[in-house]
Short mmCIF file of C-alpha atoms in Angstrom, two decimals:
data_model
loop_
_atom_site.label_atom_id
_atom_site.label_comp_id
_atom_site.label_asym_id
_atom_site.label_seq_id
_atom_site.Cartn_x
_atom_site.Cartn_y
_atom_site.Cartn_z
CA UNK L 1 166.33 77.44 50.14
CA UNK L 2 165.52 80.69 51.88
CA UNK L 3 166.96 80.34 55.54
CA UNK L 4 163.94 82.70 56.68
CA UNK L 5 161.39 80.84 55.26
CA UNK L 6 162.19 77.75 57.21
CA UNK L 7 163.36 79.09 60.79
CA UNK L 8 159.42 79.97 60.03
CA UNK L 9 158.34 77.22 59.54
CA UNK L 10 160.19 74.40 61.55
CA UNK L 11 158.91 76.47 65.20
CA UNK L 12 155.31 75.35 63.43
CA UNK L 13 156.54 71.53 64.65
CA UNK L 14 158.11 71.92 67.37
CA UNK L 15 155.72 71.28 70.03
CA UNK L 16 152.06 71.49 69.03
CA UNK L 17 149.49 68.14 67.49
CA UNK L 18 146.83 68.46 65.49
CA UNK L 19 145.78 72.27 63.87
CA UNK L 20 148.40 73.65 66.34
CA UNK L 21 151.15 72.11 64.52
CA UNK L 22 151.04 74.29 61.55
CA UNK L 23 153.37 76.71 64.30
CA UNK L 24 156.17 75.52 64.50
CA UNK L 25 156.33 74.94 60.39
CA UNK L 26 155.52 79.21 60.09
CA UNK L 27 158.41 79.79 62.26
CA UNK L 28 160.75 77.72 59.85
CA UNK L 29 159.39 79.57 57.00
CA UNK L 30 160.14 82.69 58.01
CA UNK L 31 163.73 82.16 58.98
CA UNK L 32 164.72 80.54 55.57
CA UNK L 33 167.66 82.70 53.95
CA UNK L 34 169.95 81.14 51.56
CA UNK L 35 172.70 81.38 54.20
CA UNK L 36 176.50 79.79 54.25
CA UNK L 37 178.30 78.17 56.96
CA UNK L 38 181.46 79.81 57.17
CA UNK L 39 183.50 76.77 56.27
CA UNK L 40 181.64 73.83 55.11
CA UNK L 41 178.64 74.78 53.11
CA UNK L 42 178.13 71.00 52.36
CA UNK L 43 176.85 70.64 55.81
CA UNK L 44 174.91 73.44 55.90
CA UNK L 45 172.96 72.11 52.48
CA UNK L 46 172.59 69.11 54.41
CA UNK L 47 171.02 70.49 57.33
CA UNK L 48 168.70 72.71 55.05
CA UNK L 49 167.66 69.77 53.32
CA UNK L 50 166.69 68.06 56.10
CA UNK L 51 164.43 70.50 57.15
CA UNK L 52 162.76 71.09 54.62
CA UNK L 53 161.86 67.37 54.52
CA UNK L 54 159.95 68.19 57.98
CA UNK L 55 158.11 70.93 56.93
CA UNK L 56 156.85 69.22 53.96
CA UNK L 57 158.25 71.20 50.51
CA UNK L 58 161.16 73.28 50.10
CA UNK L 59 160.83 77.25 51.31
CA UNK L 60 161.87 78.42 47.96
CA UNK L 61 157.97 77.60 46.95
CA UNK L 62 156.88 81.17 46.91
CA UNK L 63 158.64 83.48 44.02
CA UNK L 64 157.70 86.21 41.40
CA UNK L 65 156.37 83.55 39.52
CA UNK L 66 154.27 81.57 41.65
CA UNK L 67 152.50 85.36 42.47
CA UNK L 68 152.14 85.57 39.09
CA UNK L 69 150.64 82.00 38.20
CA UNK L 70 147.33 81.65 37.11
CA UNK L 71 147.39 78.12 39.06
CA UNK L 72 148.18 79.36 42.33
CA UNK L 73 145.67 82.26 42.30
CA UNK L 74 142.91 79.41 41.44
CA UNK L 75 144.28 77.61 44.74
CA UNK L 76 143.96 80.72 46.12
CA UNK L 77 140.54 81.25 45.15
CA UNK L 78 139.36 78.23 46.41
CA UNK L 79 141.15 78.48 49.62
CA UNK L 80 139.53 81.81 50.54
CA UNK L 81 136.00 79.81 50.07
CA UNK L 82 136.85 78.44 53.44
CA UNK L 83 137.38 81.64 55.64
CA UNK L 84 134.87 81.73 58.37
CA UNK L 85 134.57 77.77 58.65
CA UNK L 86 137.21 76.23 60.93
CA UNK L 87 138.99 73.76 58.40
CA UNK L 88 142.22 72.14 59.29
CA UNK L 89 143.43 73.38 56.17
CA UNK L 90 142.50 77.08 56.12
CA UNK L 91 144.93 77.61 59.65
CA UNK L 92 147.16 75.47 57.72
CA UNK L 93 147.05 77.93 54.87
CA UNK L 94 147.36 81.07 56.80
CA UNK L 95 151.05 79.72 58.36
CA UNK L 96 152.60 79.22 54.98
CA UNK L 97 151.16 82.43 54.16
CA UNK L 98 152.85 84.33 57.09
CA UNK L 99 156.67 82.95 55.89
CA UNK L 100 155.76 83.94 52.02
CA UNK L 101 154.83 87.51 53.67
CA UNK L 102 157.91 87.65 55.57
CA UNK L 103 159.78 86.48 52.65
CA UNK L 104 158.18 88.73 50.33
CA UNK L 105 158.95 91.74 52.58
CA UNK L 106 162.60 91.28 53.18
CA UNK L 107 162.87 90.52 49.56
CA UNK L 108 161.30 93.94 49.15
CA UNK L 109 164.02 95.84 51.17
CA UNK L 110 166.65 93.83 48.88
CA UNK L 111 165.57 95.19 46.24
CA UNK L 112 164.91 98.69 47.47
CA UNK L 113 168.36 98.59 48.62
CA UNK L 114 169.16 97.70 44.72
CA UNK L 115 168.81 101.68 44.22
CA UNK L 116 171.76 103.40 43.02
CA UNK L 117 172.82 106.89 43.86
CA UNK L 118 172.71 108.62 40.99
CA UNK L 119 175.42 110.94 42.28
CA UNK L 120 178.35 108.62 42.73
CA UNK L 121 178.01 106.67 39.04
CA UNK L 122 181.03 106.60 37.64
CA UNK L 123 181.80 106.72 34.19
CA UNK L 124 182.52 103.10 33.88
CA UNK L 125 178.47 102.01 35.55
CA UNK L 126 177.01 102.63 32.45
CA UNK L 127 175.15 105.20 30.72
CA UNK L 128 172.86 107.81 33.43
CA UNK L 129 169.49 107.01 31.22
CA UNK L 130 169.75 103.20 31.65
CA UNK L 131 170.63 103.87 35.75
CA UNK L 132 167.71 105.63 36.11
CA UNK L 133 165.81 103.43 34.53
CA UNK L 134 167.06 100.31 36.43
CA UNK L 135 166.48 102.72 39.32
CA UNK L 136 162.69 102.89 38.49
CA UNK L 137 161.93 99.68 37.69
CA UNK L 138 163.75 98.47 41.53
CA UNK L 139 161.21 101.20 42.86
CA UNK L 140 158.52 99.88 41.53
CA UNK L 141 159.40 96.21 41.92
CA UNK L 142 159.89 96.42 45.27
CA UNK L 143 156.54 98.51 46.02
CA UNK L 144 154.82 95.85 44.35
CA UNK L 145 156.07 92.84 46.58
CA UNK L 146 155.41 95.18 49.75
CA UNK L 147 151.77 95.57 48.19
CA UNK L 148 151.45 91.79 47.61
CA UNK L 149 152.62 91.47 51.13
CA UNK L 150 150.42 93.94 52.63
CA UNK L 151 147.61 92.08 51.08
CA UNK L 152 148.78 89.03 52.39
CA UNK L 153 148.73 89.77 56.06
CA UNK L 154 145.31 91.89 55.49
CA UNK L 155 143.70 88.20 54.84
CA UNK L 156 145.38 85.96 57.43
CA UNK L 157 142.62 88.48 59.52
CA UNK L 158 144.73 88.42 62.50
CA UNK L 159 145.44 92.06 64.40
CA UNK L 160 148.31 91.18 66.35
CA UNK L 161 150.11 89.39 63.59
CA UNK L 162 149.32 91.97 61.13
CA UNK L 163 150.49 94.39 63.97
CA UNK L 164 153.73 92.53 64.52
CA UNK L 165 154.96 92.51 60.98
CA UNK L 166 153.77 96.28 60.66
CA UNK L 167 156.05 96.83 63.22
CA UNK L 168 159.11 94.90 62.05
CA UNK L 169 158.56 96.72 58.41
CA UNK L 170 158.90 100.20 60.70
CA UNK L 171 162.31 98.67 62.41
CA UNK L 172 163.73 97.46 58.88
CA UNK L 173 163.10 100.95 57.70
CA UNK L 174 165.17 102.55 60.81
CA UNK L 175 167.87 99.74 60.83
CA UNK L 176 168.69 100.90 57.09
CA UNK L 177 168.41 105.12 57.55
CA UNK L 178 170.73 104.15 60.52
CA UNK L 179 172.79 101.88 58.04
CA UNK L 180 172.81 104.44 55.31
CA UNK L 181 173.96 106.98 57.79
CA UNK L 182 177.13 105.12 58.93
CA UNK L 183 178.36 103.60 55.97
CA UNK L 184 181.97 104.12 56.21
CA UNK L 185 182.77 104.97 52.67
CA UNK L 186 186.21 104.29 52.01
CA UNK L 187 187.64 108.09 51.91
CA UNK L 188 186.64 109.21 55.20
CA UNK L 189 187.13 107.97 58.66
CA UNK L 190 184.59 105.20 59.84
CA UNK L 191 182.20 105.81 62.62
CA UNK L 192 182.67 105.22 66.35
CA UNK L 193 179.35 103.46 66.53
CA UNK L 194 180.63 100.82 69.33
CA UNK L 195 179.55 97.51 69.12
CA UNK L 196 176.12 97.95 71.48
CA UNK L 197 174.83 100.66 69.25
CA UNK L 198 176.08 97.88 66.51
CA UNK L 199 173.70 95.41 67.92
CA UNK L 200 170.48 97.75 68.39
CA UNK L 201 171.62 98.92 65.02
CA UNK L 202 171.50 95.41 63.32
CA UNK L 203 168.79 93.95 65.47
CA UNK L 204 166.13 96.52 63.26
CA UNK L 205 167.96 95.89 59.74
CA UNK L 206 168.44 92.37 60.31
CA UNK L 207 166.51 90.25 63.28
CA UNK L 208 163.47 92.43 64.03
CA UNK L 209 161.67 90.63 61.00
CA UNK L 210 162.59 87.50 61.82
CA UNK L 211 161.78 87.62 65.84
CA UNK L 212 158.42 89.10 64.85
CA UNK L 213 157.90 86.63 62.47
CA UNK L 214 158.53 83.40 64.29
CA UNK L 215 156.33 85.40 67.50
CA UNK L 216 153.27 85.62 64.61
CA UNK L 217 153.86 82.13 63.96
CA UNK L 218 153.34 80.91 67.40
CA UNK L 219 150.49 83.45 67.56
CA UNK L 220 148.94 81.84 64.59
CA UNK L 221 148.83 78.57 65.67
CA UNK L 222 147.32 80.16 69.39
CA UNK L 223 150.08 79.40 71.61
CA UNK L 224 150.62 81.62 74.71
CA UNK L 225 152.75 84.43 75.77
CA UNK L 226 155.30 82.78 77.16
CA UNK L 227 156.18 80.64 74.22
CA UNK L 228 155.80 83.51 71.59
CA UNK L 229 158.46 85.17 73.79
CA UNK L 230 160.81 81.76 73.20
CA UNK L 231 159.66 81.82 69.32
CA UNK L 232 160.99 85.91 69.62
CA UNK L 233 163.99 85.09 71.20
CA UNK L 234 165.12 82.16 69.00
CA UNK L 235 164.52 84.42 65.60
CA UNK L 236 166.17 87.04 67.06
CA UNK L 237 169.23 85.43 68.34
CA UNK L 238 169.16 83.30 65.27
CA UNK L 239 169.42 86.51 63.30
CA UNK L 240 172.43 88.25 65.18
CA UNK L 241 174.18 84.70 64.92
CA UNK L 242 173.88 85.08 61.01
CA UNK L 243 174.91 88.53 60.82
CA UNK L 244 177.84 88.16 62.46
CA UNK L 245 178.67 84.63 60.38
CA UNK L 246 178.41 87.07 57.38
CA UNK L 247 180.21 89.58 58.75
CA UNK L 248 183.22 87.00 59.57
CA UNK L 249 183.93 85.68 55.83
CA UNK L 250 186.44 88.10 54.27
CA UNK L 251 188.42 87.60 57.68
CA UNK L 252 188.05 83.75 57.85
CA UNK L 253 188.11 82.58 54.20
CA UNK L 254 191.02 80.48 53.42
CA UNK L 255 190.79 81.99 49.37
CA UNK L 256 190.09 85.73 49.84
CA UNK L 257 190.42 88.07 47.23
CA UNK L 258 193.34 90.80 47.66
CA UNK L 259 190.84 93.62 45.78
CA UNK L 260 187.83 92.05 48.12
CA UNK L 261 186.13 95.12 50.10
CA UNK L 262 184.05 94.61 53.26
CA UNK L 263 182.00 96.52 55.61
CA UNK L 264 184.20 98.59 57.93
CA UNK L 265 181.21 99.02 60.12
CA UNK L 266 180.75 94.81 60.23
CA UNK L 267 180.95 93.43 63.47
CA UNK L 268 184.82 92.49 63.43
CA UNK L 269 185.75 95.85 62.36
CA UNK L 270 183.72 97.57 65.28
CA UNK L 271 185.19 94.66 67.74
CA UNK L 272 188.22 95.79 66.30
CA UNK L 273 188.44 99.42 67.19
CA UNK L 274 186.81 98.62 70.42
CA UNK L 275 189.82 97.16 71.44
CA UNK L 276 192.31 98.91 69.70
CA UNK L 277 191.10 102.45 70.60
CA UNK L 278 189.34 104.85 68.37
CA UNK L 279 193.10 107.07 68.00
CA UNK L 280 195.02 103.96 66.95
CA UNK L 281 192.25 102.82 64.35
CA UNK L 282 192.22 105.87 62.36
CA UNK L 283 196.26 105.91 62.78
CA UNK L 284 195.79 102.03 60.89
CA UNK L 285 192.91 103.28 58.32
CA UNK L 286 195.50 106.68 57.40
CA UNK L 287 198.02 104.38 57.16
CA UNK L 288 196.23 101.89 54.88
CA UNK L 289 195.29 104.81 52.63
CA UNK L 290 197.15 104.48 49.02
CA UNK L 291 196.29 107.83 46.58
CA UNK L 292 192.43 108.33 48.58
CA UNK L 293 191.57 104.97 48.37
CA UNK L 294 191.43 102.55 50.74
CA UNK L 295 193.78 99.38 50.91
CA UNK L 296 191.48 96.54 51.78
CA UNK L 297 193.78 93.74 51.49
CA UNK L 298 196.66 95.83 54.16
CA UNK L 299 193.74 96.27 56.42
CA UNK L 300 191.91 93.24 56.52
CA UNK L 301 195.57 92.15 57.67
CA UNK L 302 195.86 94.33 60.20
CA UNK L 303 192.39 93.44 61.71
CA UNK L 304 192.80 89.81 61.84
CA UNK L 305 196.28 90.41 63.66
CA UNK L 306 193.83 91.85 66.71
CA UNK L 307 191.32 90.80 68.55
CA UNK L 308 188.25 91.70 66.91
CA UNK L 309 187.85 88.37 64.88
CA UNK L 310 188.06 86.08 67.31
CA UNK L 311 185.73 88.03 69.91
CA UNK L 312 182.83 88.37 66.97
CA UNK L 313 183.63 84.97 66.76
CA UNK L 314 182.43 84.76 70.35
CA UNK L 315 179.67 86.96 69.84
CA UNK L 316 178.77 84.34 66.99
CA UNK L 317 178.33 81.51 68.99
CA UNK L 318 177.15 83.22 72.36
CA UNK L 319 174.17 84.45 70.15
CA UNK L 320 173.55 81.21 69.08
CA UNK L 321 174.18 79.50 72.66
CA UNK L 322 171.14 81.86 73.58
CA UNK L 323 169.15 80.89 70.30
CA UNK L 324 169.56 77.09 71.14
CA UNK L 325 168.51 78.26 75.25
CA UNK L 326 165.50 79.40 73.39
CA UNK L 327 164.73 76.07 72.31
CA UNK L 328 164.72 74.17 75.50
CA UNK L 329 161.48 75.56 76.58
CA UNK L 330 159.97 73.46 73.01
CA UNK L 331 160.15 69.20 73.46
CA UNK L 332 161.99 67.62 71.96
CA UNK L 333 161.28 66.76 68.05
CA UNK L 334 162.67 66.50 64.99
CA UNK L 335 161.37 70.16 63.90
CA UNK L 336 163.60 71.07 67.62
CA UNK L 337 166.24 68.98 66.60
CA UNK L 338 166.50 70.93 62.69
CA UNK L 339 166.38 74.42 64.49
CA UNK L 340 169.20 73.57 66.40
CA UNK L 341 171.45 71.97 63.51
CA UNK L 342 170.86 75.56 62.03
CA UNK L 343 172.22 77.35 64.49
CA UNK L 344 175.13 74.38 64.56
CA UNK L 345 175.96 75.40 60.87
CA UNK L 346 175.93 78.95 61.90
CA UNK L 347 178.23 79.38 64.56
CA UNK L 348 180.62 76.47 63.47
CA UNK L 349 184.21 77.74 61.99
CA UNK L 350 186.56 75.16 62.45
#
């Protein structure tokens, strides 16, 4: 199940009745990505599943197919009969909406990021006329599920949602130029990005969508302010908590794969030369150098003998102390209760 789609969704419960409760279930939605607990993804199935019992079907529901079914558009049809009449079931409808949108979106940028640079192919990826085709056809799949999604948020008729998730599409486009413009390939010296700029930095490419989203849920089902702010908070804490799990497996794996590369721009890494100093960390990358390429397996080493592991470990959990803070202002529930065992799964590596 989609980890984006249900943080969407589950908010939907967590402390509205009647029409309102349709919240709490957009907020679980939308934070649904198929995500792993660092070291026991049997618990972190468990917890998904449980969720997903509370918000009524699995968050995997939407997918290329069901947009292209010709029994869901029917559904569709019929549903849009209702606009303009104030059925239970048409507010209902707009918060499952909102977490396919913000799951059709981020799926979008995955497969925008699918694009290969036609410059660095190596003779080994294949022939150039099939890249550029594969090329194309990522172009104009991912257009499509941005148009689908556009569409989507133009009938939920709501400004300040369709304003929120215009403005966490502009952020996912920065996060990645900024992204794409600090890769740390590995024959030239990373960046000194420092791990604040690391956090604005992964905040747009990662959380922005999220926060916005569970805010639009909260929106949707015409809460206030004040708890659209908590709803923000929680997705985007939620987010950074995940990033940095992510960031933490090649270093924390107990089976890790000598030849296994990883982002020397992740959170460890940046915690890493934070502490270290930027001289000594291009002394250890020179020195981890074989023939121009870069040893991963000497320098993963080398990072996990510092400190930069355990403190994104830190960061981890103090992200997700502040997602869980988030929650307090909800009642408790069992919606509360499965946004906090997701941020449990997160942030537990031992």
């Amino acid at each position: 199940m989609s980890l984006r789609q249900l943080l969407l969704r589950l908010p939907c419960y967590l402390g509205a009745s009647g029409p309102r409760r349709g919240a709490l279930d957009t907020i679980s939605s939308v934070v649904s990505w198929r995500g792993q607990s660092s070291r026991s993804p049997a618990h972190w199935n468990q917890v998904v599943s449980e969720a997903e019992k509370i918000v009524g079907y699995p968050t995997s529901f939407m997918s290329l197919r069901c947009l292209l079914s010709d029994e869901l558009s029917n559904i569709a049809m019929q549903v849009r009969k209702l606009v303009g009449t104030q059925h239970p079931l048409l507010t209902t409808a707009s918060q499952r909406s909102l977490a396919e949108i913000t799951e059709l979106i981020h799926t979008a940028l995955l497969v925008h990021r699918g694009i290969v640079n036609l410059d660095e192919l190596q003779s080994s990826d294949g022939p150039l006329k099939d890249m550029q085709f594969g090329n194309k056809i990522a172009i104009l799949s991912g257009d499509f599920l941005l148009a689908n999604a556009c569409n989507g948020l133009a009938l939920l008729q709501n400004t300040k949602v369709v304003e929120l998730l215009a403005s966490a599409l502009m952020d996912l486009v920065q996060g990645v130029y900024h992204e794409n413009s600090t890769s740390a390939k590995e024959n030239r010296i990373t960046d000194d990005i420092g791990i604040l700029t690391w956090k604005e930095q992964t905040f747009l490419s990662h959380g922005a969508l999220l926060a916005k989203s569970c805010q639009a849920a909260m929106e949707l089902a015409k809460h206030d302010a004040e708890v659209q702010d908590m709803a923000f908070q929680y997705g985007k804490h939620m987010a950074m908590s995940h990033k940095i799990n992510s960031d933490l497996q090649p270093f924390i794996k107990e089976k890790t794969s000598d030849s296994l590369t990883f982002n020397l721009n992740s959170a460890p890494v940046v915690l890493h030369q934070e502490f270290l100093g930027r001289d000594l960390w291009i002394k250890q990358i020179r020195e981890a150098q074989r023939k121009g390429r870069l040893d991963y397996a000497k320098l993963r080493e080398t990072i996990k003998a510092g400190k930069g592991v355990t403190s994104a470990i830190d960061l981890c959990r103090y992200h997700g102390n502040k997602a869980l803070e988030a929650l307090e202002s909800f009642p408790p529930s069992e919606a509360r209760t499965a946004l906090e065992n997701i941020v449990f799964a997160v942030t537990r590596f031992s």
